Amino acid sequence: MDRVLINVPKQVTRGVPFEIKILVSHPMESGQRRDQMGQAIPRDIINHFVAMLDGELVLEADFFPAISANPFLSFSAVAEKSGILTLAFTDDKGEVRTETAAVTVG
Amino acid sequence: MTQTRRHVLTLLGAAAMVPPAHATPGEVETLIRALTGASPLRDGLIRLELPVLVENGNTVSMRVSVANPPSPVDSIHVFADGNPLPHVAVFRFGPRAGVPAISTRIRLATSQTVTAIACLRDGTRWRDSVELLVTLAACIE
């Protein structure tokens, strides 16, 4: 997980859904492939994703190897007041990567 | 014992009968039944958007959405019956979720049927399926 790009509108309207786009650079190794020596390449994917807005759940997702490399995800949220969007990615090694973005209600 | 041509051919035949290492429509059906339980599964409400003809199975744009649900959408489950694993993704929506719509990119190993199930808070279950052709499969070799 080298890079996580998060796209949130600069300003959102209270109670109106807005779109959040995420692009993560990750190989999402499916565990189905073999290397030149015929050895199975171990599975390594982001298997869990949680998006919270000020501690309240927006979206929780379970990913399987059928999600493409460098996963892209777009979903929507509703804000009543300005706050912090927290995104947590868990990979097969158990490593958790957390990213935040500010949400401004105008 | 000497290995005759007939022996070798028999062995090869047996090897070919080993079940394929991928999901089957029956497996997906079982998973969907476990998800819906006793409640009836209806077509409609949920919409699964995928290209019918896929040129590259490594990245296929997918969008699932539920338009004007009569009750909040708890979760959306996506299954692929021709991939090595039947599961694609599960999305659960929380109190801060906006429109129940998700866009992502998925892998497809072969031509198959992809199914999306929406579980609503009122207990109803909705389904949409897309049968598609994949010309270049996602690399599983």
Tab-separated table of C-alpha atoms in Angstrom:
chain	number	residue	atom	x	y	z
A	1	MET	CA	0.000	0.000	0.000
A	2	ASP	CA	2.242	2.767	-1.226
A	3	ARG	CA	-0.170	5.452	-2.120
A	4	VAL	CA	-3.787	6.181	-1.293
A	5	LEU	CA	-5.569	8.873	-3.264
A	6	ILE	CA	-8.751	10.253	-1.740
A	7	ASN	CA	-11.108	12.558	-3.548
A	8	VAL	CA	-13.710	14.405	-1.468
A	9	PRO	CA	-15.552	17.535	-2.692
A	10	LYS	CA	-14.052	20.788	-1.365
A	11	GLN	CA	-17.358	21.728	0.161
A	12	VAL	CA	-20.475	19.674	0.726
A	13	THR	CA	-24.058	20.598	1.537
A	14	ARG	CA	-25.662	19.528	4.796
A	15	GLY	CA	-27.799	16.418	4.320
A	16	VAL	CA	-27.006	16.078	0.620
A	17	PRO	CA	-25.107	12.916	-0.405
A	18	PHE	CA	-21.624	13.542	-1.794
A	19	GLU	CA	-19.283	11.173	-3.592
A	20	ILE	CA	-15.997	9.882	-2.184
A	21	LYS	CA	-13.498	8.312	-4.572
A	22	ILE	CA	-10.531	6.239	-3.496
A	23	LEU	CA	-7.624	4.823	-5.483
A	24	VAL	CA	-5.124	2.637	-3.636
A	25	SER	CA	-1.886	1.435	-5.172
A	26	HIS	CA	-1.765	-2.242	-4.212
A	27	PRO	CA	-1.003	-5.384	-6.295
A	28	MET	CA	-4.052	-7.287	-4.902
A	29	GLU	CA	-2.181	-10.552	-5.541
A	30	SER	CA	-4.956	-13.100	-5.971
A	31	GLY	CA	-3.094	-16.184	-4.745
A	32	GLN	CA	-4.086	-17.960	-7.977
A	33	ARG	CA	-0.971	-17.120	-9.954
A	34	ARG	CA	2.303	-19.031	-10.161
A	35	ASP	CA	5.786	-17.663	-10.756
A	36	GLN	CA	8.245	-18.924	-13.437
A	37	MET	CA	9.347	-21.739	-11.110
A	38	GLY	CA	5.772	-22.966	-10.784
A	39	GLN	CA	5.550	-21.852	-7.158
A	40	ALA	CA	2.232	-20.384	-6.048
A	41	ILE	CA	2.506	-16.650	-5.380
A	42	PRO	CA	0.958	-16.107	-1.927
A	43	ARG	CA	-2.282	-14.171	-1.730
A	44	ASP	CA	-1.849	-10.547	-0.669
A	45	ILE	CA	-4.916	-8.355	-0.908
A	46	ILE	CA	-6.664	-5.593	0.988
A	47	ASN	CA	-9.467	-7.671	2.474
A	48	HIS	CA	-11.274	-5.109	4.584
A	49	PHE	CA	-12.152	-1.463	4.268
A	50	VAL	CA	-13.983	0.839	6.680
A	51	ALA	CA	-15.010	4.454	6.115
A	52	MET	CA	-16.140	6.472	9.153
A	53	LEU	CA	-17.304	10.058	9.352
A	54	ASP	CA	-16.701	11.498	12.845
A	55	GLY	CA	-16.933	8.022	14.351
A	56	GLU	CA	-20.114	7.047	12.507
A	57	LEU	CA	-20.032	4.287	9.901
A	58	VAL	CA	-20.340	5.264	6.252
A	59	LEU	CA	-19.322	2.053	4.519
A	60	GLU	CA	-17.708	-1.220	5.459
A	61	ALA	CA	-16.495	-3.542	2.720
A	62	ASP	CA	-15.071	-7.056	2.475
A	63	PHE	CA	-12.868	-7.500	-0.569
A	64	PHE	CA	-11.979	-10.792	-2.223
A	65	PRO	CA	-9.282	-11.582	-4.827
A	66	ALA	CA	-11.809	-10.663	-7.533
A	67	ILE	CA	-11.105	-6.978	-6.851
A	68	SER	CA	-8.651	-5.624	-9.442
A	69	ALA	CA	-5.109	-4.530	-8.700
A	70	ASN	CA	-4.859	-0.900	-7.580
A	71	PRO	CA	-8.415	-0.937	-6.257
A	72	PHE	CA	-10.718	1.925	-7.081
A	73	LEU	CA	-13.800	2.549	-4.995
A	74	SER	CA	-16.458	5.181	-5.237
A	75	PHE	CA	-19.296	5.532	-2.724
A	76	SER	CA	-21.298	8.282	-1.088
A	77	ALA	CA	-21.802	9.769	2.355
A	78	VAL	CA	-24.024	12.343	4.054
A	79	ALA	CA	-22.717	14.936	6.512
A	80	GLU	CA	-24.700	17.031	8.984
A	81	LYS	CA	-21.646	19.064	10.045
A	82	SER	CA	-17.997	19.441	9.122
A	83	GLY	CA	-15.841	16.557	10.268
A	84	ILE	CA	-13.092	14.101	9.559
A	85	LEU	CA	-13.484	11.163	7.213
A	86	THR	CA	-11.371	8.207	8.357
A	87	LEU	CA	-10.564	5.390	5.955
A	88	ALA	CA	-8.982	2.165	7.244
A	89	PHE	CA	-7.563	-0.525	4.953
A	90	THR	CA	-6.583	-3.959	6.291
A	91	ASP	CA	-4.401	-6.285	4.218
A	92	ASP	CA	-3.724	-10.041	4.457
A	93	LYS	CA	-0.634	-9.424	6.604
A	94	GLY	CA	-2.894	-7.797	9.182
A	95	GLU	CA	-1.383	-4.399	8.525
A	96	VAL	CA	-3.865	-1.536	8.895
A	97	ARG	CA	-3.392	1.660	6.956
A	98	THR	CA	-5.438	4.658	8.054
A	99	GLU	CA	-6.005	7.786	6.001
A	100	THR	CA	-8.036	10.865	6.823
A	101	ALA	CA	-9.682	13.614	4.837
A	102	ALA	CA	-11.530	16.725	5.966
A	103	VAL	CA	-15.191	17.151	5.093
A	104	THR	CA	-16.382	20.757	5.105
A	105	VAL	CA	-20.082	21.521	5.250
A	106	GLY	CA	-20.770	24.863	3.640
B	1	MET	CA	4.412	-53.292	-14.063
B	2	THR	CA	5.163	-51.696	-17.365
B	3	GLN	CA	3.369	-48.529	-18.301
B	4	THR	CA	1.426	-49.210	-21.464
B	5	ARG	CA	-0.029	-46.515	-23.635
B	6	ARG	CA	-3.488	-47.542	-22.407
B	7	HIS	CA	-2.482	-47.066	-18.754
B	8	VAL	CA	-1.127	-43.633	-19.393
B	9	LEU	CA	-4.258	-42.598	-21.264
B	10	THR	CA	-6.470	-43.864	-18.422
B	11	LEU	CA	-4.468	-41.812	-15.933
B	12	LEU	CA	-4.730	-38.738	-18.111
B	13	GLY	CA	-8.477	-39.265	-18.320
B	14	ALA	CA	-8.724	-39.472	-14.527
B	15	ALA	CA	-6.721	-36.264	-14.164
B	16	ALA	CA	-9.133	-34.503	-16.502
B	17	MET	CA	-12.072	-35.521	-14.277
B	18	VAL	CA	-10.737	-33.667	-11.216
B	19	PRO	CA	-13.294	-30.945	-10.447
B	20	PRO	CA	-12.254	-27.515	-11.716
B	21	ALA	CA	-10.770	-25.157	-9.144
B	22	HIS	CA	-13.395	-22.482	-9.542
B	23	ALA	CA	-16.817	-21.464	-8.333
B	24	THR	CA	-19.933	-22.969	-9.869
B	25	PRO	CA	-23.428	-21.535	-10.380
B	26	GLY	CA	-24.638	-24.038	-7.759
B	27	GLU	CA	-22.153	-22.720	-5.217
B	28	VAL	CA	-23.281	-19.144	-5.816
B	29	GLU	CA	-26.918	-20.263	-5.520
B	30	THR	CA	-26.141	-21.832	-2.126
B	31	LEU	CA	-24.434	-18.637	-0.921
B	32	ILE	CA	-27.394	-16.542	-2.055
B	33	ARG	CA	-29.841	-18.875	-0.307
B	34	ALA	CA	-27.802	-18.573	2.920
B	35	LEU	CA	-28.061	-14.801	2.551
B	36	THR	CA	-31.775	-14.595	1.865
B	37	GLY	CA	-32.947	-17.290	4.265
B	38	ALA	CA	-36.708	-17.677	4.228
B	39	SER	CA	-37.442	-14.293	2.656
B	40	PRO	CA	-38.297	-14.325	-1.048
B	41	LEU	CA	-35.683	-13.170	-3.525
B	42	ARG	CA	-37.067	-10.773	-6.090
B	43	ASP	CA	-35.580	-9.358	-9.259
B	44	GLY	CA	-35.351	-5.611	-9.635
B	45	LEU	CA	-34.731	-2.554	-7.445
B	46	ILE	CA	-30.977	-3.243	-7.411
B	47	ARG	CA	-29.105	-2.503	-10.602
B	48	LEU	CA	-25.801	-4.127	-11.559
B	49	GLU	CA	-23.962	-2.367	-14.362
B	50	LEU	CA	-21.225	-4.305	-16.141
B	51	PRO	CA	-20.182	-4.407	-19.800
B	52	VAL	CA	-21.758	-7.368	-21.622
B	53	LEU	CA	-18.600	-7.838	-23.667
B	54	VAL	CA	-15.405	-7.628	-21.611
B	55	GLU	CA	-12.140	-7.137	-23.488
B	56	ASN	CA	-9.845	-7.372	-20.476
B	57	GLY	CA	-10.932	-9.455	-17.489
B	58	ASN	CA	-8.246	-7.927	-15.262
B	59	THR	CA	-10.107	-4.660	-14.783
B	60	VAL	CA	-13.824	-4.550	-15.389
B	61	SER	CA	-15.718	-1.452	-14.245
B	62	MET	CA	-18.666	-2.402	-12.106
B	63	ARG	CA	-21.387	-0.270	-10.583
B	64	VAL	CA	-24.090	-1.517	-8.214
B	65	SER	CA	-26.863	0.758	-7.062
B	66	VAL	CA	-30.283	0.650	-5.474
B	67	ALA	CA	-32.580	3.408	-6.716
B	68	ASN	CA	-35.122	4.806	-4.246
B	69	PRO	CA	-35.142	1.886	-1.800
B	70	PRO	CA	-38.382	1.608	0.245
B	71	SER	CA	-36.246	0.969	3.346
B	72	PRO	CA	-32.510	1.545	4.022
B	73	VAL	CA	-30.084	-0.803	2.292
B	74	ASP	CA	-28.096	-2.811	4.847
B	75	SER	CA	-25.732	-4.555	2.471
B	76	ILE	CA	-24.916	-5.416	-1.124
B	77	HIS	CA	-23.244	-8.711	-2.002
B	78	VAL	CA	-21.616	-9.477	-5.357
B	79	PHE	CA	-20.913	-12.994	-6.626
B	80	ALA	CA	-19.203	-14.335	-9.757
B	81	ASP	CA	-19.952	-17.951	-10.664
B	82	GLY	CA	-16.955	-18.538	-12.967
B	83	ASN	CA	-14.138	-17.057	-10.872
B	84	PRO	CA	-11.813	-19.180	-8.700
B	85	LEU	CA	-13.748	-17.857	-5.689
B	86	PRO	CA	-17.487	-17.111	-5.842
B	87	HIS	CA	-17.236	-13.953	-3.691
B	88	VAL	CA	-16.383	-10.610	-5.259
B	89	ALA	CA	-17.200	-8.104	-2.533
B	90	VAL	CA	-19.579	-7.311	0.308
B	91	PHE	CA	-20.588	-3.722	1.092
B	92	ARG	CA	-22.347	-2.761	4.340
B	93	PHE	CA	-23.849	0.677	4.673
B	94	GLY	CA	-23.800	2.655	7.908
B	95	PRO	CA	-25.883	5.565	9.231
B	96	ARG	CA	-23.663	8.125	7.417
B	97	ALA	CA	-23.994	6.404	4.026
B	98	GLY	CA	-25.434	8.495	1.224
B	99	VAL	CA	-26.900	6.971	-1.915
B	100	PRO	CA	-26.595	3.155	-1.908
B	101	ALA	CA	-24.327	3.032	-4.956
B	102	ILE	CA	-20.807	1.633	-5.337
B	103	SER	CA	-18.391	1.759	-8.250
B	104	THR	CA	-15.282	-0.382	-8.380
B	105	ARG	CA	-13.187	-2.528	-10.707
B	106	ILE	CA	-13.240	-6.311	-10.638
B	107	ARG	CA	-11.455	-9.323	-12.141
B	108	LEU	CA	-13.267	-11.904	-14.220
B	109	ALA	CA	-11.569	-15.222	-14.964
B	110	THR	CA	-13.919	-16.296	-17.742
B	111	SER	CA	-17.277	-15.649	-19.405
B	112	GLN	CA	-19.831	-16.019	-16.643
B	113	THR	CA	-22.790	-14.578	-14.752
B	114	VAL	CA	-22.219	-11.925	-12.088
B	115	THR	CA	-24.983	-11.509	-9.504
B	116	ALA	CA	-25.621	-8.702	-7.033
B	117	ILE	CA	-27.939	-9.071	-4.027
B	118	ALA	CA	-29.288	-6.169	-1.988
B	119	CYS	CA	-30.385	-6.826	1.594
B	120	LEU	CA	-32.799	-4.171	2.828
B	121	ARG	CA	-33.581	-3.328	6.452
B	122	ASP	CA	-37.229	-4.390	5.947
B	123	GLY	CA	-36.044	-7.953	5.240
B	124	THR	CA	-36.610	-7.942	1.479
B	125	ARG	CA	-33.884	-9.294	-0.824
B	126	TRP	CA	-33.370	-8.111	-4.399
B	127	ARG	CA	-31.273	-9.515	-7.207
B	128	ASP	CA	-29.790	-8.416	-10.504
B	129	SER	CA	-27.532	-10.516	-12.751
B	130	VAL	CA	-25.377	-9.790	-15.773
B	131	GLU	CA	-24.262	-12.545	-18.110
B	132	LEU	CA	-21.088	-11.472	-19.856
B	133	LEU	CA	-18.470	-12.610	-22.328
B	134	VAL	CA	-14.792	-12.230	-21.462
B	135	THR	CA	-12.346	-12.240	-24.374
B	136	LEU	CA	-9.120	-11.840	-22.363
B	137	ALA	CA	-9.415	-13.555	-18.971
B	138	ALA	CA	-7.889	-12.206	-15.762
B	139	CYS	CA	-4.525	-13.899	-15.297
B	140	ILE	CA	-4.834	-16.847	-12.981
B	141	GLU	CA	-1.882	-18.703	-14.531
